[in-house]
Coordinates of C-alpha atoms in Angstrom, one line a residue:
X1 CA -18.3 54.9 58.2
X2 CA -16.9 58.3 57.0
X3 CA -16.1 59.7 53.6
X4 CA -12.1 59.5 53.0
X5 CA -11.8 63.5 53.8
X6 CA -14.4 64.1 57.0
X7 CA -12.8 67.3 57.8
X8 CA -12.0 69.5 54.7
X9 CA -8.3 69.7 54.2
X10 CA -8.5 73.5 54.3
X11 CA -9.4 73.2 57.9
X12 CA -6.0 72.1 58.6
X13 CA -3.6 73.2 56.2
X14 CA -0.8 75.6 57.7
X15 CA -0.6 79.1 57.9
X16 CA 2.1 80.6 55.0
X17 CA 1.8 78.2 52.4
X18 CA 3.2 75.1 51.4
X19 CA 6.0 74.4 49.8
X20 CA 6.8 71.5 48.0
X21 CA 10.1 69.6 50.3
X22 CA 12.4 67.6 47.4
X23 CA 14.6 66.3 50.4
X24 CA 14.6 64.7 53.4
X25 CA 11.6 62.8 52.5
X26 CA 11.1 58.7 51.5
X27 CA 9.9 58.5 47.8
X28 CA 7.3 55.7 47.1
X29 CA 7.2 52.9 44.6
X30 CA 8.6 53.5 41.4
X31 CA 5.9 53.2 38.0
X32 CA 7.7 55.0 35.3
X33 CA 9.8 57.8 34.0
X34 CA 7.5 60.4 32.3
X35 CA 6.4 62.8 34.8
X36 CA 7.3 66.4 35.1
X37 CA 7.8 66.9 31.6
X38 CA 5.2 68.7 30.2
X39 CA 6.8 67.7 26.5
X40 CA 6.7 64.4 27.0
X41 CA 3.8 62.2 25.2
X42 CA 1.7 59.5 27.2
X43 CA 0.6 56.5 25.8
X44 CA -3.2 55.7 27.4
X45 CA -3.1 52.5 25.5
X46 CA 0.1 51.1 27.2
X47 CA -0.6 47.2 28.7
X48 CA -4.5 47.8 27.7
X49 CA -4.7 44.3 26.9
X50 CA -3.0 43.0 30.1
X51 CA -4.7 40.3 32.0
X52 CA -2.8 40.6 35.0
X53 CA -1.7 43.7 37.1
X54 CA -0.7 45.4 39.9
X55 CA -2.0 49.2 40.9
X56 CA -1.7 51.4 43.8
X57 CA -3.7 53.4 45.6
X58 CA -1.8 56.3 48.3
X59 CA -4.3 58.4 50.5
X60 CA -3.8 60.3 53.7
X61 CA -5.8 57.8 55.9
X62 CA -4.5 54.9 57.8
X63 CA -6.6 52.4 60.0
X64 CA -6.8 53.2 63.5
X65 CA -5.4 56.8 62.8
X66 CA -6.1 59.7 60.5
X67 CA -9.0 59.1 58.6
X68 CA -9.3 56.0 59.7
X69 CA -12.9 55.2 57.8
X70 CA -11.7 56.3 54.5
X71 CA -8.8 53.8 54.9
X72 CA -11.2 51.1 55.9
X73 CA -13.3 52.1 53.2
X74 CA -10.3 51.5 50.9
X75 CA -9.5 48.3 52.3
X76 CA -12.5 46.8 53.4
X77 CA -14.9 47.5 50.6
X78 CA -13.2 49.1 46.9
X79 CA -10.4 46.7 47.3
X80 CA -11.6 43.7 47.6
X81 CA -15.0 44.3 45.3
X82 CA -12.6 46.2 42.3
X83 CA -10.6 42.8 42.3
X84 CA -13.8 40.7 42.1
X85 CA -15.0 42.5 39.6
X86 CA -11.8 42.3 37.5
X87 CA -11.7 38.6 38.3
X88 CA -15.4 38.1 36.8
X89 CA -13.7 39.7 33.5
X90 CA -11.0 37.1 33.5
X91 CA -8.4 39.9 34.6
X92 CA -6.3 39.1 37.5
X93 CA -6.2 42.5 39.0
X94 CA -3.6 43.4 42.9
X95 CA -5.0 46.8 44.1
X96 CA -2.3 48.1 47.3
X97 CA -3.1 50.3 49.4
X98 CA -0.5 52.4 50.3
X99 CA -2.0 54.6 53.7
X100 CA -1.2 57.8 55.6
X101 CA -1.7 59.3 58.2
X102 CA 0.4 62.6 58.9
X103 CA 0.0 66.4 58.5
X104 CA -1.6 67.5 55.0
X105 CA 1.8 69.9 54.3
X106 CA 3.8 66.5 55.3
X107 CA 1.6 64.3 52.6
X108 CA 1.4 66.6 50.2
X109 CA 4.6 66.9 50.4
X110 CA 5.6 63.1 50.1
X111 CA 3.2 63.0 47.0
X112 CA 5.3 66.0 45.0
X113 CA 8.5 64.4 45.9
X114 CA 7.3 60.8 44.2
X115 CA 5.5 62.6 41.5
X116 CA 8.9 65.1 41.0
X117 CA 10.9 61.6 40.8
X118 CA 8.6 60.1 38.5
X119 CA 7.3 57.7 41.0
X120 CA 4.6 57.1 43.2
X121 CA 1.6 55.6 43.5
X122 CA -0.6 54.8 40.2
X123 CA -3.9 56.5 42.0
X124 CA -3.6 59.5 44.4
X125 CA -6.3 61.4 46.4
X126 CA -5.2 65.1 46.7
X127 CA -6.8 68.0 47.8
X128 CA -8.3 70.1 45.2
X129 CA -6.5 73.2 45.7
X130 CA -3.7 71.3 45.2
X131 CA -4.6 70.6 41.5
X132 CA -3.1 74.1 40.0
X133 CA 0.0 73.6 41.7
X134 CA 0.8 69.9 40.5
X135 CA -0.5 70.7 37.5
X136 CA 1.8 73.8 37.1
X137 CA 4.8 71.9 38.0
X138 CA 3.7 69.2 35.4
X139 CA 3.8 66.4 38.3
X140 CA 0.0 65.1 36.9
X141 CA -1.4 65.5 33.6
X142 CA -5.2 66.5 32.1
X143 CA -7.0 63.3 32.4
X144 CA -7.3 63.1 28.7
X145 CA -3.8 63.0 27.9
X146 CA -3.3 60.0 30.4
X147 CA -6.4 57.8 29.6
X148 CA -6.9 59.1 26.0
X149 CA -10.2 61.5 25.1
X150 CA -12.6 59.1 24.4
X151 CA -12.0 57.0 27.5
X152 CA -12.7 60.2 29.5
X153 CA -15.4 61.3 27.9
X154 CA -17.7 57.6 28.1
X155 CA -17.7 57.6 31.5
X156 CA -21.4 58.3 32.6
X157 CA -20.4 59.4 35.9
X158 CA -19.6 63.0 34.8
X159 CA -23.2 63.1 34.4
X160 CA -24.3 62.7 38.4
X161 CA -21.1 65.6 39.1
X162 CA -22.2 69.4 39.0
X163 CA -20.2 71.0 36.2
X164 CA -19.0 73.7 38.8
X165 CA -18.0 70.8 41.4
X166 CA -16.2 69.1 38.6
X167 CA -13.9 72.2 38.7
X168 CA -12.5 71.5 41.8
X169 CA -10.3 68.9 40.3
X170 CA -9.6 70.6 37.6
X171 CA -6.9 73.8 36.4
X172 CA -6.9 76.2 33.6
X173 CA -10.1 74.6 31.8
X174 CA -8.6 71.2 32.1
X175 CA -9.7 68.5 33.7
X176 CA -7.6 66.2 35.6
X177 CA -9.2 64.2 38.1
X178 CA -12.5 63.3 39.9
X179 CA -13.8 65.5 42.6
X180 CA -14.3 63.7 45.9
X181 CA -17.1 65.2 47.9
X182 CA -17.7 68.5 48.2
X183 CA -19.0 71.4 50.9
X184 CA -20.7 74.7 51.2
X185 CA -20.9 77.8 53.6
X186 CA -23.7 79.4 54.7
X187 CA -25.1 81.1 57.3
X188 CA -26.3 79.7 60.6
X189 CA -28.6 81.2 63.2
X190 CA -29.8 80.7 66.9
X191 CA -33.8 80.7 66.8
X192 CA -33.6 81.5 70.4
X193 CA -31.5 84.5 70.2
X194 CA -33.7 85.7 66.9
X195 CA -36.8 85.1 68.9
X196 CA -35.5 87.5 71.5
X197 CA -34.4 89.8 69.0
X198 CA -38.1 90.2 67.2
X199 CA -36.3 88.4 64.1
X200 CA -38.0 86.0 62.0
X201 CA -37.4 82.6 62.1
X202 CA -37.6 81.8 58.8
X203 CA -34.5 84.7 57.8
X204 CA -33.1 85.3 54.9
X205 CA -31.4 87.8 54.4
X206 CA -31.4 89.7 50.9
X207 CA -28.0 92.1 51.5
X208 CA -25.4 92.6 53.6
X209 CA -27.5 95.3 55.1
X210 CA -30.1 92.6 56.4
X211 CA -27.8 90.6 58.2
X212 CA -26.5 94.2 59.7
X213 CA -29.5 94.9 61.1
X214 CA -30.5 92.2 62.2
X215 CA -27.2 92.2 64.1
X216 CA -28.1 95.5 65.6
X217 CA -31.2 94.0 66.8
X218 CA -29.6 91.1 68.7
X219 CA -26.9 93.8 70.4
X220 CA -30.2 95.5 71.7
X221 CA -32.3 93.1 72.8
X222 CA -30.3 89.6 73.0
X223 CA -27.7 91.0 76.0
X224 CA -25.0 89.2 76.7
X225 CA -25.0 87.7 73.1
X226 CA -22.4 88.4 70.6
X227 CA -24.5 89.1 67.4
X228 CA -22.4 87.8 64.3
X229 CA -19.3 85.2 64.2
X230 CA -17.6 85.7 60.9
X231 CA -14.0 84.0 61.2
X232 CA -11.3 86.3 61.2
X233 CA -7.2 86.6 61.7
X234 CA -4.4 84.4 61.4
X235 CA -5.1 82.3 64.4
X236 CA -8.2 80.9 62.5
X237 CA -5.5 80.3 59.8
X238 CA -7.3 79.2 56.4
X239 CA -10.8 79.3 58.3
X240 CA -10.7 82.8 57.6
X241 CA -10.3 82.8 54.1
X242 CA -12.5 80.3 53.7
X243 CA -16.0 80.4 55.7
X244 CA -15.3 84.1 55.8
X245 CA -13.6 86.1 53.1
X246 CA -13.8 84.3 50.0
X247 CA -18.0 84.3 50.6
X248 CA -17.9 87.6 51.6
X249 CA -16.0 88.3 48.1
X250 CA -17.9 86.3 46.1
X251 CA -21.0 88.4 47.7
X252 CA -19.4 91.6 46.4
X253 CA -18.9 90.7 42.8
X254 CA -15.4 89.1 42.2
X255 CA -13.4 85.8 42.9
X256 CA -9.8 86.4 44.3
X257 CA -8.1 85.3 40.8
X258 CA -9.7 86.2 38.1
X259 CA -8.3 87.5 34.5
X260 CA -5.1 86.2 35.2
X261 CA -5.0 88.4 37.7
X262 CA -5.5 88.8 41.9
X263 CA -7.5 91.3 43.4
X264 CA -6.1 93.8 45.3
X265 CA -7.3 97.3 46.4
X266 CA -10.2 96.7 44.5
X267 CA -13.5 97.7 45.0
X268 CA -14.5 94.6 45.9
X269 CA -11.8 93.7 48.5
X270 CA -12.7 97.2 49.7
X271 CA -16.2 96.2 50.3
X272 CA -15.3 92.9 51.7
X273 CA -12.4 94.1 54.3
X274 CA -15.7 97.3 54.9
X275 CA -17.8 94.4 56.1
X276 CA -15.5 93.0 58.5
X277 CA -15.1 96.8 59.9
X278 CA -18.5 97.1 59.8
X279 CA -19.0 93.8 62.6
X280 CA -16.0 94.3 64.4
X281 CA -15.2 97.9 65.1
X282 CA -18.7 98.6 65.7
X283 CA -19.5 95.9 68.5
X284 CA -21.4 93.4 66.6
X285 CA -18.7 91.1 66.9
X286 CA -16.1 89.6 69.5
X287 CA -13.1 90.8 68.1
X288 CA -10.7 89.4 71.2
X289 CA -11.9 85.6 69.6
X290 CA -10.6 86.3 66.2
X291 CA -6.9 86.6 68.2
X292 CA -7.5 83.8 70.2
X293 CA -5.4 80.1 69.3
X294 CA -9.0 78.4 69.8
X295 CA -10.9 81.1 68.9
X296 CA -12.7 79.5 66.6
X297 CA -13.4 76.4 68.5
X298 CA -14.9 78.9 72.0
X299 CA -16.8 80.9 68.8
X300 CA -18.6 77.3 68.0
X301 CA -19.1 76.5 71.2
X302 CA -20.3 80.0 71.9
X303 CA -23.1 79.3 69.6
X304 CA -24.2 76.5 70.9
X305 CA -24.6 77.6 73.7
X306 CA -26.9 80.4 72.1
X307 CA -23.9 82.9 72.8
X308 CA -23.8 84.1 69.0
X309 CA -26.8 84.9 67.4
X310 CA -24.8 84.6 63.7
X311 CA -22.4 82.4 62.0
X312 CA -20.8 82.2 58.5
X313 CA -19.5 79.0 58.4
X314 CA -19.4 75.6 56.4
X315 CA -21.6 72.5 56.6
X316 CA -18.8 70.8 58.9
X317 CA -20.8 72.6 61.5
X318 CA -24.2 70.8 61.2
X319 CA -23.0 67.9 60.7
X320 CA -20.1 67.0 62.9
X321 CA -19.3 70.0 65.4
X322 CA -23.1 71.0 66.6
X323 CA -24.3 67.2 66.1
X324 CA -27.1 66.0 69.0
X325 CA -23.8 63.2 69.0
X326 CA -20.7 65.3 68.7
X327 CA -18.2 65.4 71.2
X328 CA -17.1 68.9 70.1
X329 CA -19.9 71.2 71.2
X330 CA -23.0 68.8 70.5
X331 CA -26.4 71.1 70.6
X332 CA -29.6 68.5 71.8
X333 CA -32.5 70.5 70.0
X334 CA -30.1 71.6 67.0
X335 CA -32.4 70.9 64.4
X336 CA -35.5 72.7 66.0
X337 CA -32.8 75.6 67.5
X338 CA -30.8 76.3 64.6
X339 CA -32.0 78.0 61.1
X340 CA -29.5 78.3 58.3
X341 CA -29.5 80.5 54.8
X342 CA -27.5 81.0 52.2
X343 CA -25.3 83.8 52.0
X344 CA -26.3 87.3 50.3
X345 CA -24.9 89.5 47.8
X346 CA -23.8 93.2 48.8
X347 CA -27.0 93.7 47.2
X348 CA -29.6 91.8 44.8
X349 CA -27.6 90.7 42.0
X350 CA -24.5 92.1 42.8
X351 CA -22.6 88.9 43.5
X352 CA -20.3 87.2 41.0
X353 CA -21.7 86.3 37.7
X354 CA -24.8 88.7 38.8
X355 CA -26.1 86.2 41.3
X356 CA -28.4 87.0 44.5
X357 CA -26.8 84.8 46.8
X358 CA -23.3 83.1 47.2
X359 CA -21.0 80.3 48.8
X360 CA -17.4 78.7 48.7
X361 CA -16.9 75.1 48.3
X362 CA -14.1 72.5 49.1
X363 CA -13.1 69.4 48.6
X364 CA -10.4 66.5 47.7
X365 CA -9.7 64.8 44.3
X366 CA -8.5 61.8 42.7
X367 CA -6.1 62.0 40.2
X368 CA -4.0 59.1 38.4
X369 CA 0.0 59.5 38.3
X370 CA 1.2 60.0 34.7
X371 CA 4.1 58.0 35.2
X372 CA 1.7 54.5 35.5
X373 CA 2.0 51.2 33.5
X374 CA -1.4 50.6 33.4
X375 CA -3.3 54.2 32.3
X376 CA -6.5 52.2 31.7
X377 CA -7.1 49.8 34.2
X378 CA -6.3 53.1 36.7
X379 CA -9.0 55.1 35.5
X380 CA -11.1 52.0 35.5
X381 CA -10.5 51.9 39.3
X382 CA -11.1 55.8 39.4
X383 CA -14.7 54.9 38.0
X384 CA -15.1 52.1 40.4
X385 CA -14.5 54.2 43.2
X386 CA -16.7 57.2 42.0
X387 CA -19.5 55.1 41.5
X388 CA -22.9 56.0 43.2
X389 CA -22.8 52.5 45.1
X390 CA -18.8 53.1 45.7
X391 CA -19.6 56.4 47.0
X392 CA -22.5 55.4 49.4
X393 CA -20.7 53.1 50.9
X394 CA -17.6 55.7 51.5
X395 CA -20.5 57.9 53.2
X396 CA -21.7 55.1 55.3
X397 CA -23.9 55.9 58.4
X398 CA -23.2 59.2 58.6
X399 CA -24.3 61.4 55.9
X400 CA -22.3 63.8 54.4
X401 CA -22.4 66.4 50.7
X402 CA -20.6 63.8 48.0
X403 CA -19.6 64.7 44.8
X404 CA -22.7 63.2 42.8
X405 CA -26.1 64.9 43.0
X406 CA -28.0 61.3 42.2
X407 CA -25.9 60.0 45.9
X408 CA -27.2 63.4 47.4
X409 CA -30.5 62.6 46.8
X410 CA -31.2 59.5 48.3
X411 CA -29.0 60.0 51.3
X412 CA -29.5 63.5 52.4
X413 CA -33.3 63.5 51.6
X414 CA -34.1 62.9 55.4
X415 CA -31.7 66.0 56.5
X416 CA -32.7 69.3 55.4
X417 CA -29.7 71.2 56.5
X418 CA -27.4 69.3 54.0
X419 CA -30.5 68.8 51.0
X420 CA -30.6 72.4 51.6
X421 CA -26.6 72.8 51.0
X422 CA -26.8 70.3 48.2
X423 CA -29.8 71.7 46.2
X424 CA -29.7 75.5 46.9
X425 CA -26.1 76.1 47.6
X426 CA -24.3 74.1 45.8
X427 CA -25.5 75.1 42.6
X428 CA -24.1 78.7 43.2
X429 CA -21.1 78.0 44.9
X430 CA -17.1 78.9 43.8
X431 CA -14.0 77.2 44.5
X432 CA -10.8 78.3 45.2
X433 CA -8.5 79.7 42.6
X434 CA -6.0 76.5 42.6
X435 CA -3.1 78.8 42.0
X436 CA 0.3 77.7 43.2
X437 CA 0.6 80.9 45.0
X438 CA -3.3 80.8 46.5
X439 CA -2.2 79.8 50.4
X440 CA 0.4 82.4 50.4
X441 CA -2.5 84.8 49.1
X442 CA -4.9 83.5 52.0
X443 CA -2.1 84.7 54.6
X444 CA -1.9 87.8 53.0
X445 CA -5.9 87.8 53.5
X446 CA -5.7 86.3 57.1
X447 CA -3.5 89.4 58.2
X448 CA -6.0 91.8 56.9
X449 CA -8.7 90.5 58.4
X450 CA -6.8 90.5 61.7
X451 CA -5.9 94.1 60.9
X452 CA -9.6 94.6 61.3
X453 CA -10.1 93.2 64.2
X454 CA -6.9 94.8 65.9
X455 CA -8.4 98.2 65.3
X456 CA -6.8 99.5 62.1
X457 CA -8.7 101.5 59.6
X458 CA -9.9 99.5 56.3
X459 CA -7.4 102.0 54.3
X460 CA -4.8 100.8 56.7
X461 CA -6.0 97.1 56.5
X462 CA -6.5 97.2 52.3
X463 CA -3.1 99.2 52.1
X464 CA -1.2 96.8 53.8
X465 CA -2.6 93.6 51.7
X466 CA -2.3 95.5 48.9
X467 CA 1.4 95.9 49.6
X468 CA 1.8 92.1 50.6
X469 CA 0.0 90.7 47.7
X470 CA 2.5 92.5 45.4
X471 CA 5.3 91.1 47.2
X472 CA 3.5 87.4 46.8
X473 CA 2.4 87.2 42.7
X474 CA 4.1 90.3 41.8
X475 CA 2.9 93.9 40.6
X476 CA 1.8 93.4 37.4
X477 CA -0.2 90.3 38.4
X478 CA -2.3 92.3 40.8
X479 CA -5.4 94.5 39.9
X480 CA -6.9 97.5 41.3
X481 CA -8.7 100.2 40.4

């Protein structure tokens, strides 16, 4: 069994944003009328005491369809053991589960229409960089307005969840749900190609001028191999942003939004959109893939085939897409074949917050509907499903980065790829800014990088982003220097 997200969200969200649809949609069940109204007060205490109640539970996963092993996960294990549990209390507790199993812009759509009609269900699964735009709209609430401070605060589980993981279900310094699993990026390379090459197997590179040059050397001695895959253009939609820019960023010194602001021709974004020149207008990448609908798809299977010596991308990789077992592009000898490291600054300590190395993280959330008649006995379901034992049996069989570093211990001790993400990555990664505005941004950033690979200058590229983003948040919410 699979975790409830196997492939990060972001993999599949649409290009241009998403915008919430108030029409033409089915609401869900109704639980209250306070949502939405950011003046309104909540009452965490309301039917406390009750001995008998009814929650539900709304993700996008239905059996024998879309995430089918988080939904059977839902059904066949929390379900059934939460009610137990409430039953050995005395408490007659109804947990429905109310599945999906459609496109992300389509549920996330459904859940802003419920949430915007002060309905829904009582417990949602979102993805994290939906947090900031629900929140912004007041559809959900911090977590401590809706189950009350103290209740928040004694749960121990905060403890096993990274402080910076915990962020991904959070906005503006608030927290208002738990983070469900988690990712990194890094950087993967062919130990065939790099033995060709003269390059070490062991690599890590230090700055962006390492993994350059070590490019060069593959062009020179590795022929018929493209040296570096780093995701670019709109076909690759948010893959672009994602496994490469955001890293790339983060590598130069800055996160996208930061200071209330979005950067724009700054030095930083000059640096990043440099790098992309630097691969792709100098023949160290295949810049006819990043136009390509399945671009990114040949680029994997490119690689395992030992086509591409070098690959930014996420875990999702190792795991699922080069897997002895996938069906995607399955590599036999993958763990002998393939080395992995995490992904340099510009330059020693130049990355944000003064860090050598950097990543980008995803993820979903849970958060609890503000509008629910039973505030406490939904955040004691949020607990029972964020539990270590809840959360190894969501994992199953087939190991994957979770949201609690105790869980990542014991399950991914036997696979060093994903120890690797979850003790040296993990630590340093960022998250995406979860701005309402963000995936209209990422567009903005998708074109650029397209730009790139088209053949424009980077003044041309930066110029033309520059222009875009202003158009997007607004002048005077865009910096540059």
């Amino acid at each position: 069994m699979r975790h409830a997200f196997p492939r990060p969200m972001h993999h599949v969200l649409r290009r241009g944003g998403i915008a919430i649809a108030l029409a033409g949609l089915v609401a869900g069940s109704a639980t209250g009328c306070l949502g939405g109204d950011s003046g309104s007060k909540l009452d965490p205490t309301k039917n406390a005491d009750a001995k008998k109640y009814t929650l539900t539970l709304t993700s996008n996963a239905i059996a024998d369809g879309k995430n089918a092993e988080g939904a059977k996960w839902i059904e066949d294990w929390v379900i059934p053991r939460f009610e137990a549990a409430q039953k050995k209390k005395g408490i007659t507790a109804h947990v429905k589960f109310q599945p999906n199993g459609v496109d992300d812009a389509d549920y996330k759509s459904r859940l802003g229409l419920d949430l915007e009609g002060h309905k829904g269900a009582d417990v949602m699964d979102v993805d994290g960089i939906w947090v900031g735009e629900f929140a912004e709209s007041n559809y959900i609430r911090p977590l401590k307005d809706v189950v009350g401070d103290d209740a928040m605060k004694k749960w121990k589980g905060w403890d096993s969840i990274a402080d910076n993981v915990q962020k991904n279900a959070s906005y503006q310094g608030k927290q208002y749900g738990v983070p469900q699993g988690t990712d990194g990026r890094v950087i993967y390379f062919n130990k065939k190609v790099f033995a060709k090459a003269g390059l070490s197997k062991d690599w890590q590179p230090r700055g962006w001028k390492d993994i350059l040059d070590a490019a060069k050397k593959i062009k020179q001695k590795a022929p018929g191999v493209t040296p570096v895959q780093l995701n670019a253009g709109t076909a690759m939609g948010e893959s672009s942003t994602m496994e490469g820019f955001l890293p790339l960023l983060a590598g130069a010194g800055s996160e996208l939004y930061q200071h209330d602001k979005w950067q724009g021709d700054t030095k930083a974004i000059r640096d990043t959109v440099g790098m992309y020149s630097d691969i792709y207008q100098h023949g160290l990448g295949d810049p006819t893939l990043q136009k390509e609908a399945k671009g990114r798809e040949k680029a994997q299977q490119k690689f395992a085939d030992g086509k591409v010596g070098i690959m930014f991308e996420g875990d999702y990789l190792w795991r699922d897409v080069i897997s002895p077992k996938s069906e995607v592009a399955p590599m036999k000898h993958r763990d002998s074949d393939v080395g992995f490291a995490k992904i340099p600054a510009i330059k020693p300590a130049a990355g944000v917050g003064g860090q050598n190395f950097v990543s980008m993280s995803g993820g979903a959330a849970r958060v609890i509907n503000p509008n629910t008649k039973y505030p406490q006995q939904a955040w004691e379901l949020m607990q029972f499903m964020s539990s270590a034992a809840a959360v190894k049996a969501r994992v199953g069989d087939q190991p994957s980065i979770t949201e609690r570093v105790d869980v990542n211990k014991e399950l991914l001790k036997n696979d060093p790829m994903l120890s690797f993400v979850s003790n040296e990555v993990i630590p340093i990664t960022r998250f995406r800014p979860p701005q309402s505005k963000y995936l209209e941004v990422s567009t903005a950033i998708q074109e650029a990088t397209y730009a790139i690979a088209d053949g424009k200058s980077e003044k041309e590229a930066v110029k033309a982003y520059q222009d875009k983003l202003k158009d997007i948040v607004g002048a005077k919410h865009v910096a540059s220097d």
